[in-house]
Coordinates of C-alpha atoms and ligand atoms in Angstrom, one line a residue:
X1 CA -262.2 -69.7 2.0
X2 CA -261.0 -71.6 -1.0
X3 CA -259.8 -69.9 -4.1
X4 CA -259.9 -71.9 -7.3
X5 CA -258.9 -69.8 -10.3
X6 CA -260.7 -70.1 -13.6
X7 CA -258.7 -71.2 -16.7
X8 CA -258.9 -67.6 -17.9
X9 CA -257.5 -66.2 -14.6
X10 CA -254.6 -68.8 -14.7
X11 CA -253.9 -67.8 -18.4
X12 CA -253.8 -64.1 -17.5
X13 CA -251.5 -64.7 -14.6
X14 CA -249.2 -66.8 -16.8
X15 CA -249.2 -64.2 -19.6
X16 CA -248.4 -61.5 -17.0
X17 CA -245.5 -63.6 -15.5
X18 CA -244.1 -64.1 -19.0
X19 CA -244.1 -60.4 -20.0
X20 CA -242.9 -59.5 -16.5
X21 CA -239.9 -61.8 -16.8
X22 CA -239.0 -61.1 -20.4
X23 CA -239.7 -57.4 -20.6
X24 CA -240.2 -55.7 -17.2
X25 CA -237.6 -57.3 -15.0
X26 CA -234.6 -56.6 -17.3
X27 CA -235.6 -52.9 -17.4
X28 CA -236.3 -52.3 -13.7
X29 CA -232.8 -51.4 -12.5
X30 CA -232.4 -49.0 -15.5
X31 CA -235.7 -47.2 -14.8
X32 CA -234.5 -46.9 -11.2
X33 CA -231.4 -45.0 -12.5
X34 CA -233.6 -42.7 -14.5
X35 CA -233.0 -44.3 -17.8
X36 CA -235.2 -46.3 -20.3
X37 CA -238.2 -44.1 -20.8
X38 CA -238.7 -45.3 -24.4
X39 CA -238.5 -48.9 -23.3
X40 CA -241.0 -48.2 -20.6
X41 CA -243.4 -46.8 -23.1
X42 CA -242.8 -49.7 -25.4
X43 CA -243.6 -52.1 -22.5
X44 CA -246.8 -50.2 -21.7
X45 CA -247.9 -50.6 -25.3
X46 CA -247.0 -54.3 -25.2
X47 CA -249.1 -54.7 -22.0
X48 CA -252.0 -52.9 -23.7
X49 CA -251.7 -55.2 -26.7
X50 CA -252.0 -58.1 -24.3
X51 CA -255.1 -56.8 -22.6
X52 CA -253.5 -55.6 -19.3
X53 CA -254.5 -51.9 -19.5
X54 CA -258.2 -52.5 -19.3
X55 CA -258.5 -55.9 -17.5
X56 CA -261.9 -55.1 -16.0
X57 CA -263.3 -53.1 -18.9
X58 CA -266.0 -54.8 -20.9
X59 CA -265.0 -56.3 -24.3
X60 CA -267.7 -54.1 -25.9
X61 CA -265.4 -51.2 -25.2
X62 CA -262.1 -53.0 -26.1
X63 CA -261.3 -54.3 -22.6
X64 CA -260.5 -57.8 -21.4
X65 CA -263.6 -58.2 -19.2
X66 CA -261.5 -60.4 -17.0
X67 CA -262.6 -59.4 -13.5
X68 CA -260.9 -58.2 -10.4
X69 CA -259.3 -61.5 -9.3
X70 CA -257.5 -61.6 -12.7
X71 CA -256.5 -58.0 -12.3
X72 CA -255.0 -58.7 -8.8
X73 CA -253.1 -61.7 -10.1
X74 CA -251.8 -59.7 -13.1
X75 CA -250.7 -56.7 -11.0
X76 CA -248.9 -59.0 -8.5
X77 CA -247.1 -60.7 -11.3
X78 CA -246.1 -57.5 -13.0
X79 CA -245.2 -55.8 -9.7
X80 CA -242.9 -58.7 -8.9
X81 CA -240.8 -57.6 -11.8
X82 CA -241.1 -53.8 -11.9
X83 CA -243.1 -51.6 -9.5
X84 CA -242.5 -48.4 -11.5
X85 CA -244.1 -49.9 -14.6
X86 CA -246.9 -51.6 -12.7
X87 CA -248.2 -48.6 -10.8
X88 CA -249.0 -47.0 -14.2
X89 CA -250.8 -50.2 -15.2
X90 CA -252.8 -50.2 -12.0
X91 CA -253.8 -46.5 -12.2
X92 CA -254.7 -46.9 -15.9
X93 CA -257.0 -49.8 -15.1
X94 CA -258.6 -47.6 -12.4
X95 CA -259.1 -44.8 -14.9
X96 CA -260.8 -47.3 -17.3
X97 CA -263.1 -48.5 -14.5
X98 CA -264.1 -44.9 -13.6
X99 CA -265.0 -44.2 -17.2
X100 CA -266.8 -47.6 -17.5
X101 CA -268.8 -47.1 -14.3
X102 CA -269.9 -43.4 -14.6
X103 CA -269.1 -42.4 -18.2
X104 CA -271.7 -41.7 -20.8
X105 CA -271.9 -44.1 -23.8
X106 CA -270.1 -41.5 -25.9
X107 CA -267.3 -41.1 -23.3
X108 CA -266.9 -44.9 -23.1
X109 CA -266.8 -45.2 -26.9
X110 CA -264.4 -42.4 -27.3
X111 CA -261.9 -43.2 -24.5
X112 CA -262.0 -46.8 -23.4
X113 CA -260.7 -48.4 -26.6
X114 CA -257.8 -46.0 -26.6
X115 CA -256.9 -46.9 -23.0
X116 CA -257.3 -50.6 -23.8
X117 CA -255.2 -50.7 -27.0
X118 CA -252.5 -48.4 -25.8
X119 CA -253.3 -45.4 -28.1
X120 CA -253.2 -43.7 -24.7
X121 CA -250.0 -44.9 -23.1
X122 CA -251.6 -44.4 -19.7
X123 CA -254.5 -42.8 -17.9
X124 CA -254.1 -40.3 -15.1
X125 CA -256.2 -40.0 -11.9
X126 CA -256.1 -36.3 -10.7
X127 CA -257.4 -36.0 -7.2
X128 CA -254.7 -34.9 -4.8
X129 CA -253.9 -31.2 -4.3
X130 CA -251.3 -29.4 -2.2
X131 CA -253.9 -28.6 0.4
X132 CA -256.0 -31.8 0.0
X133 CA -254.3 -35.2 0.3
X134 CA -255.8 -37.5 2.9
X135 CA -258.8 -35.1 2.9
X136 CA -259.5 -34.7 -0.9
X137 CA -262.9 -33.2 -0.3
X138 CA -261.0 -30.1 0.7
X139 CA -259.8 -29.5 -2.9
X140 CA -259.7 -26.0 -4.4
X141 CA -259.5 -26.7 -8.1
X142 CA -262.6 -25.0 -9.6
X143 CA -264.7 -25.9 -12.7
X144 CA -266.9 -22.9 -13.6
X145 CA -269.8 -23.4 -15.9
X146 CA -269.2 -21.1 -18.9
X147 CA -271.5 -21.1 -21.9
X148 CA -271.6 -24.6 -23.4
X149 CA -268.8 -25.9 -21.3
X150 CA -266.7 -25.6 -18.1
X151 CA -263.4 -23.8 -17.4
X152 CA -261.0 -25.5 -15.0
X153 CA -258.6 -23.6 -12.8
X154 CA -256.3 -25.0 -10.1
X155 CA -253.6 -27.6 -9.8
X156 CA -253.1 -31.2 -8.7
X157 CA -249.9 -32.7 -7.3
X158 CA -248.2 -36.0 -7.4
X159 CA -250.1 -37.3 -10.5
X160 CA -248.8 -40.7 -11.7
X161 CA -248.0 -41.1 -15.4
X162 CA -249.0 -37.5 -16.1
X163 CA -246.1 -37.0 -18.6
X164 CA -247.4 -39.7 -21.0
X165 CA -251.1 -40.0 -20.0
X166 CA -253.6 -39.7 -22.9
X167 CA -256.5 -38.9 -20.7
X168 CA -257.0 -37.3 -17.3
X169 CA -259.8 -38.0 -14.9
X170 CA -260.0 -34.7 -12.9
X171 CA -262.0 -33.8 -9.8
X172 CA -263.0 -30.1 -9.4
X173 CA -265.4 -28.0 -7.3
X174 CA -268.4 -27.0 -9.3
X175 CA -270.5 -25.6 -6.4
X176 CA -268.4 -24.1 -3.6
X177 CA -271.6 -23.1 -1.7
X178 CA -272.6 -26.7 -1.1
X179 CA -271.4 -28.6 2.0
X180 CA -267.8 -30.0 1.8
X181 CA -267.6 -32.9 -0.7
X182 CA -271.1 -32.3 -2.1
X183 CA -270.1 -29.7 -4.7
X184 CA -267.4 -31.7 -6.5
X185 CA -267.7 -33.0 -10.1
X186 CA -265.6 -35.4 -12.2
X187 CA -264.3 -34.5 -15.7
X188 CA -262.5 -36.2 -18.5
X189 CA -259.7 -34.0 -19.9
X190 CA -257.7 -35.2 -23.0
X191 CA -254.0 -34.6 -23.1
X192 CA -253.2 -31.6 -25.3
X193 CA -256.3 -29.6 -24.2
X194 CA -255.2 -26.0 -24.1
X195 CA -254.7 -24.9 -20.5
X196 CA -253.8 -28.4 -19.3
X197 CA -250.1 -28.0 -18.3
X198 CA -247.9 -30.8 -17.1
X199 CA -245.7 -29.2 -14.4
X200 CA -242.8 -30.2 -12.3
X201 CA -241.6 -33.8 -12.2
X202 CA -241.0 -34.9 -8.7
X203 CA -237.7 -36.6 -7.7
X204 CA -238.7 -39.5 -5.6
X205 CA -237.3 -42.1 -3.2
X206 CA -238.4 -45.0 -5.4
X207 CA -240.5 -46.1 -8.3
X208 CA -238.3 -43.7 -10.4
X209 CA -239.6 -45.0 -13.8
X210 CA -243.1 -43.8 -13.1
X211 CA -243.5 -40.1 -13.7
X212 CA -245.1 -38.1 -10.9
X213 CA -246.0 -34.5 -11.7
X214 CA -247.9 -31.4 -10.9
X215 CA -250.8 -31.0 -13.3
X216 CA -252.0 -27.4 -13.7
X217 CA -255.3 -26.3 -15.1
X218 CA -255.0 -22.7 -16.3
X219 CA -258.2 -21.4 -17.8
X220 CA -258.6 -24.9 -19.2
X221 CA -261.9 -25.1 -21.2
X222 CA -263.7 -28.4 -21.7
X223 CA -267.0 -29.1 -23.3
X224 CA -270.0 -29.9 -21.2
X225 CA -269.7 -33.5 -22.5
X226 CA -266.4 -33.8 -20.5
X227 CA -268.5 -34.0 -17.2
X228 CA -268.7 -37.6 -16.0
X229 CA -271.7 -38.7 -14.0
X230 CA -273.9 -36.0 -12.5
X231 CA -272.8 -32.5 -11.6
X232 CA -271.8 -32.3 -7.9
X233 CA -271.7 -36.1 -7.6
X234 CA -268.0 -36.5 -8.2
X235 CA -266.7 -37.1 -4.7
X236 CA -268.9 -40.2 -4.3
X237 CA -267.4 -41.4 -7.6
X238 CA -263.8 -40.8 -6.3
X239 CA -264.4 -42.6 -3.1
X240 CA -265.9 -45.6 -4.9
X241 CA -263.1 -45.9 -7.5
X242 CA -260.3 -45.5 -4.9
X243 CA -261.6 -48.6 -3.2
X244 CA -261.0 -50.6 -6.4
X245 CA -257.6 -49.0 -6.9
X246 CA -256.6 -50.1 -3.4
X247 CA -256.8 -53.7 -4.5
X248 CA -254.3 -52.8 -7.2
X249 CA -251.9 -51.2 -4.8
X250 CA -252.3 -54.2 -2.4
X251 CA -251.4 -56.6 -5.3
X252 CA -248.5 -54.4 -6.3
X253 CA -247.2 -54.5 -2.7
X254 CA -247.5 -58.2 -2.7
X255 CA -245.5 -58.5 -5.9
X256 CA -242.7 -56.3 -4.5
X257 CA -242.7 -58.2 -1.2
X258 CA -242.5 -61.6 -2.9
X259 CA -239.7 -60.5 -5.1
X260 CA -237.7 -59.3 -2.1
X261 CA -238.3 -62.5 -0.2
X262 CA -237.4 -64.7 -3.2
X263 CA -234.0 -63.0 -3.4
X264 CA -233.6 -63.3 0.4
X265 CA -234.5 -67.0 0.6
X266 CA -232.1 -67.9 -2.2
X267 CA -229.4 -65.9 -0.5
X268 CA -230.1 -67.6 2.8
X269 CA -229.7 -71.0 1.2
X270 CA -226.5 -70.1 -0.6
X271 CA -224.7 -67.9 1.8
X272 CA -222.3 -69.8 4.2
X273 CA -221.2 -68.5 7.5
X274 CA -219.9 -70.4 10.5
X275 CA -219.5 -73.4 8.1
X276 CA -223.1 -73.7 7.1
X277 CA -225.8 -72.0 5.0
X278 CA -227.3 -69.1 7.1
X279 CA -230.8 -70.6 6.3
X280 CA -229.9 -73.4 8.8
X281 CA -229.8 -70.9 11.7
X282 CA -233.1 -70.8 13.6
X283 CA -232.9 -67.0 13.9
X284 CA -232.9 -66.8 10.1
X285 CA -235.6 -69.4 9.8
X286 CA -238.0 -67.5 12.1
X287 CA -237.5 -64.4 10.0
X288 CA -238.4 -66.4 6.9
X289 CA -241.4 -68.0 8.6
X290 CA -242.8 -64.6 9.7
X291 CA -242.5 -63.1 6.2
X292 CA -244.0 -66.2 4.5
X293 CA -247.0 -65.8 6.8
X294 CA -247.2 -62.1 5.8
X295 CA -247.2 -63.0 2.1
X296 CA -249.9 -65.6 2.5
X297 CA -252.1 -63.3 4.7
X298 CA -251.7 -60.5 2.2
X299 CA -252.6 -62.8 -0.7
X300 CA -255.8 -64.0 1.0
X301 CA -256.9 -60.5 1.9
X302 CA -256.4 -59.3 -1.7
X303 CA -258.2 -62.3 -3.2
X304 CA -261.1 -61.9 -0.7
X305 CA -261.5 -58.2 -1.6
X306 CA -261.2 -58.9 -5.3
X307 CA -263.7 -61.8 -5.2
X308 CA -266.2 -59.6 -3.3
X309 CA -265.9 -56.9 -5.9
X310 CA -266.4 -59.4 -8.7
X311 CA -269.5 -60.7 -6.9
X312 CA -270.9 -57.2 -6.8
X313 CA -270.8 -57.1 -3.0
X314 CA -269.6 -54.2 -0.9
X315 CA -265.8 -54.5 -0.7
X316 CA -264.5 -51.1 0.6
X317 CA -263.5 -52.4 4.0
X318 CA -261.9 -55.5 2.6
X319 CA -260.0 -53.4 0.0
X320 CA -258.7 -51.2 2.8
X321 CA -257.7 -54.2 4.9
X322 CA -255.9 -55.7 1.9
X323 CA -254.1 -52.4 1.1
X324 CA -253.1 -51.8 4.7
X325 CA -251.9 -55.2 5.4
X326 CA -250.1 -55.9 2.0
X327 CA -248.3 -52.5 2.0
X328 CA -247.1 -52.9 5.5
X329 CA -246.2 -56.5 4.8
X330 CA -244.1 -55.3 1.8
X331 CA -242.3 -52.9 4.2
X332 CA -241.5 -55.8 6.6
X333 CA -240.5 -58.2 3.7
X334 CA -238.2 -55.7 2.0
X335 CA -236.6 -54.8 5.3
X336 CA -236.2 -58.4 6.3
X337 CA -234.7 -59.1 2.8
X338 CA -232.1 -56.4 3.4
X339 CA -231.3 -57.9 6.8
X340 CA -230.9 -61.4 5.4
X341 CA -228.5 -60.2 2.7
X342 CA -226.4 -58.4 5.3
X343 CA -224.1 -55.8 3.8
X344 CA -225.1 -56.8 0.3
X345 CA -228.7 -55.8 1.1
X346 CA -227.6 -52.2 1.3
X347 CA -225.6 -52.3 -2.0
X348 CA -227.1 -51.2 -5.3
X349 CA -225.7 -54.2 -7.2
X350 CA -228.4 -56.3 -5.4
X351 CA -232.1 -55.5 -6.0
X352 CA -233.4 -55.5 -2.5
X353 CA -232.6 -51.9 -1.6
X354 CA -234.5 -50.8 -4.7
X355 CA -237.4 -53.0 -3.7
X356 CA -237.4 -51.4 -0.2
X357 CA -237.5 -47.9 -1.8
X358 CA -240.2 -49.0 -4.3
X359 CA -242.3 -50.5 -1.5
X360 CA -242.3 -47.4 0.8
X361 CA -244.9 -45.4 -1.2
X362 CA -247.4 -48.2 -1.1
X363 CA -248.2 -47.2 2.5
X364 CA -248.9 -43.7 1.3
X365 CA -250.6 -43.4 -2.1
X366 CA -254.3 -44.2 -2.7
X367 CA -254.8 -43.5 1.0
X368 CA -252.2 -43.8 3.8
X369 CA -252.2 -46.6 6.2
X370 CA -253.8 -44.3 8.7
X371 CA -256.6 -43.5 6.3
X372 CA -257.1 -47.2 5.6
X373 CA -257.6 -47.7 9.4
X374 CA -260.1 -44.8 9.5
X375 CA -262.1 -46.6 6.7
X376 CA -261.9 -50.0 8.3
X377 CA -262.9 -48.7 11.7
X378 CA -265.8 -46.6 10.2
X379 CA -267.1 -49.6 8.2
X380 CA -266.8 -51.9 11.3
X381 CA -268.5 -49.6 13.7
X382 CA -271.2 -48.8 11.1
X383 CA -272.2 -52.4 11.1
X384 CA -272.4 -52.8 14.9
Ligands
FAD401 C1 -245.3 -41.2 -6.0 C2 -246.7 -40.8 -5.7 C3 -247.7 -41.0 -6.6 C4 -249.0 -40.5 -6.4 N1 -250.0 -40.7 -7.4 C5 -251.1 -40.0 -7.3 C6 -252.1 -40.0 -8.4 O1 -251.8 -40.6 -9.5 N2 -253.2 -39.3 -8.2 C7 -253.5 -38.6 -7.1 O2 -254.6 -38.0 -7.0 N3 -252.7 -38.7 -6.0 C8 -251.5 -39.3 -6.1 N4 -250.6 -39.3 -5.1 C9 -251.0 -38.6 -3.8 C10 -251.2 -39.5 -2.6 O3 -252.4 -40.3 -2.8 C11 -251.2 -38.7 -1.4 O4 -249.8 -38.3 -1.2 C12 -251.7 -39.4 -0.1 O5 -253.1 -39.6 -0.3 C13 -251.4 -38.7 1.2 O6 -251.8 -37.3 1.1 P1 -250.7 -36.2 1.5 O7 -249.4 -36.5 0.8 O8 -251.3 -34.9 1.3 O9 -250.5 -36.5 3.1 P2 -251.3 -35.8 4.3 O10 -252.8 -36.0 4.0 O11 -250.8 -34.5 4.5 O12 -250.9 -36.8 5.5 C14 -249.8 -36.6 6.3 C15 -249.9 -37.6 7.5 O13 -251.0 -37.3 8.2 C16 -251.8 -38.5 8.4 N5 -253.2 -38.2 8.5 C17 -253.9 -37.3 7.7 N6 -255.2 -37.4 8.1 C18 -255.3 -38.3 9.1 C19 -256.4 -38.8 9.9 N7 -257.7 -38.4 9.7 N8 -256.1 -39.7 10.8 C20 -254.8 -40.1 11.1 N9 -253.8 -39.7 10.3 C21 -254.0 -38.8 9.4 C22 -251.5 -39.3 7.2 O14 -251.8 -40.7 7.3 C23 -250.0 -39.0 7.0 O15 -249.3 -39.8 7.8 C24 -249.3 -39.8 -5.2 C25 -248.3 -39.6 -4.3 C26 -247.0 -40.0 -4.5 C27 -245.9 -39.7 -3.5

């Protein structure tokens, strides 16, 4: 398979690399220490001003209309510099795509330009609940029809960017009597809606700059026009959109992995032991060779999934393969990078321990590695 990027894709990648180097990279260590929220928000606005918050949304609604390959290149470039910033960019793009694919014309007109231009600092994707993670169809949050609207009650956990999101895509059970997964609907809830409460902020292992919160719906009334798509058709929507989101997590993983290995390779060339650079030891060279192979394989799987999505072909299996492989490759690359730096790899003055912590969650969110294997196996066996 040969990938030749269009001029526009190359331009988007170059612009992402420039903003990543100038604005995201200098902030990454501070965000990791729990500082720099204002700068994070300023960077999200800058990314919106440059088209990165709605890369795959049509220009008719303020988006860049750049496609999934461009999205993957951009997320990799941004993730190389700062995973905590980039996860919010990836999720916001996913929120824009949900609204674009199932929203009404009115919903698109009302929300997409605000996501695209940064009026909304981010979008939030509210699926996971305390009792429903890998199995989101088991959710308990209810949306009861009430007069000319719905009333939402329940809570979601681990919601990225909830503290500064302008709009929340929320899944809730509208018909509990239907079979599991068949009575769920999808709603758009604006920040500030009475009854939408941003709860506890989680303290995490990594990606500290990205807020992760409980989101509570306490008698939260939304108009009937907040329903996206058809009533009780929401779970199908979630499944479809998560596949696209997985290309984003895969690209983010690749960015983190590449950043770690770039530090490690430079260190291996510079660090002298036994009178020579450690890169001249075959034991070190084999570690570098294995991780270079990981990076290239991850890149090809991501581009293959992205290209399929852009061509309008089924891509769920490929997106899961890309997410599974790239996130596990990021784990191997960041771990190898720590090993190649020796003691320095474990010390906070060097970036690789942060990269290892940032990488860890990529094997969990938007479907764990085990769930990706479930999807890949199901799709493979279905086609026998
Ligand atoms: C930092 C962070 C950000 C997040 N952001 C969001 C967000 O913005 N929006 C959102 O909706 N969610 C978000 N999540 C939630 C995330 O998607 C879930 O944590 C994830 O899907 C796993 O669900 P769980 O934590 O309930 O784990 P569980 O489902 O309880 O899984 C526990 C273990 O059991 C395994 N397991 C479960 N089922 C199977 C099976 N069928 N076969 C084999 N193994 C299985 C899992 O792989 C895992 O190893 C976020 C989570 C974190 C930590």
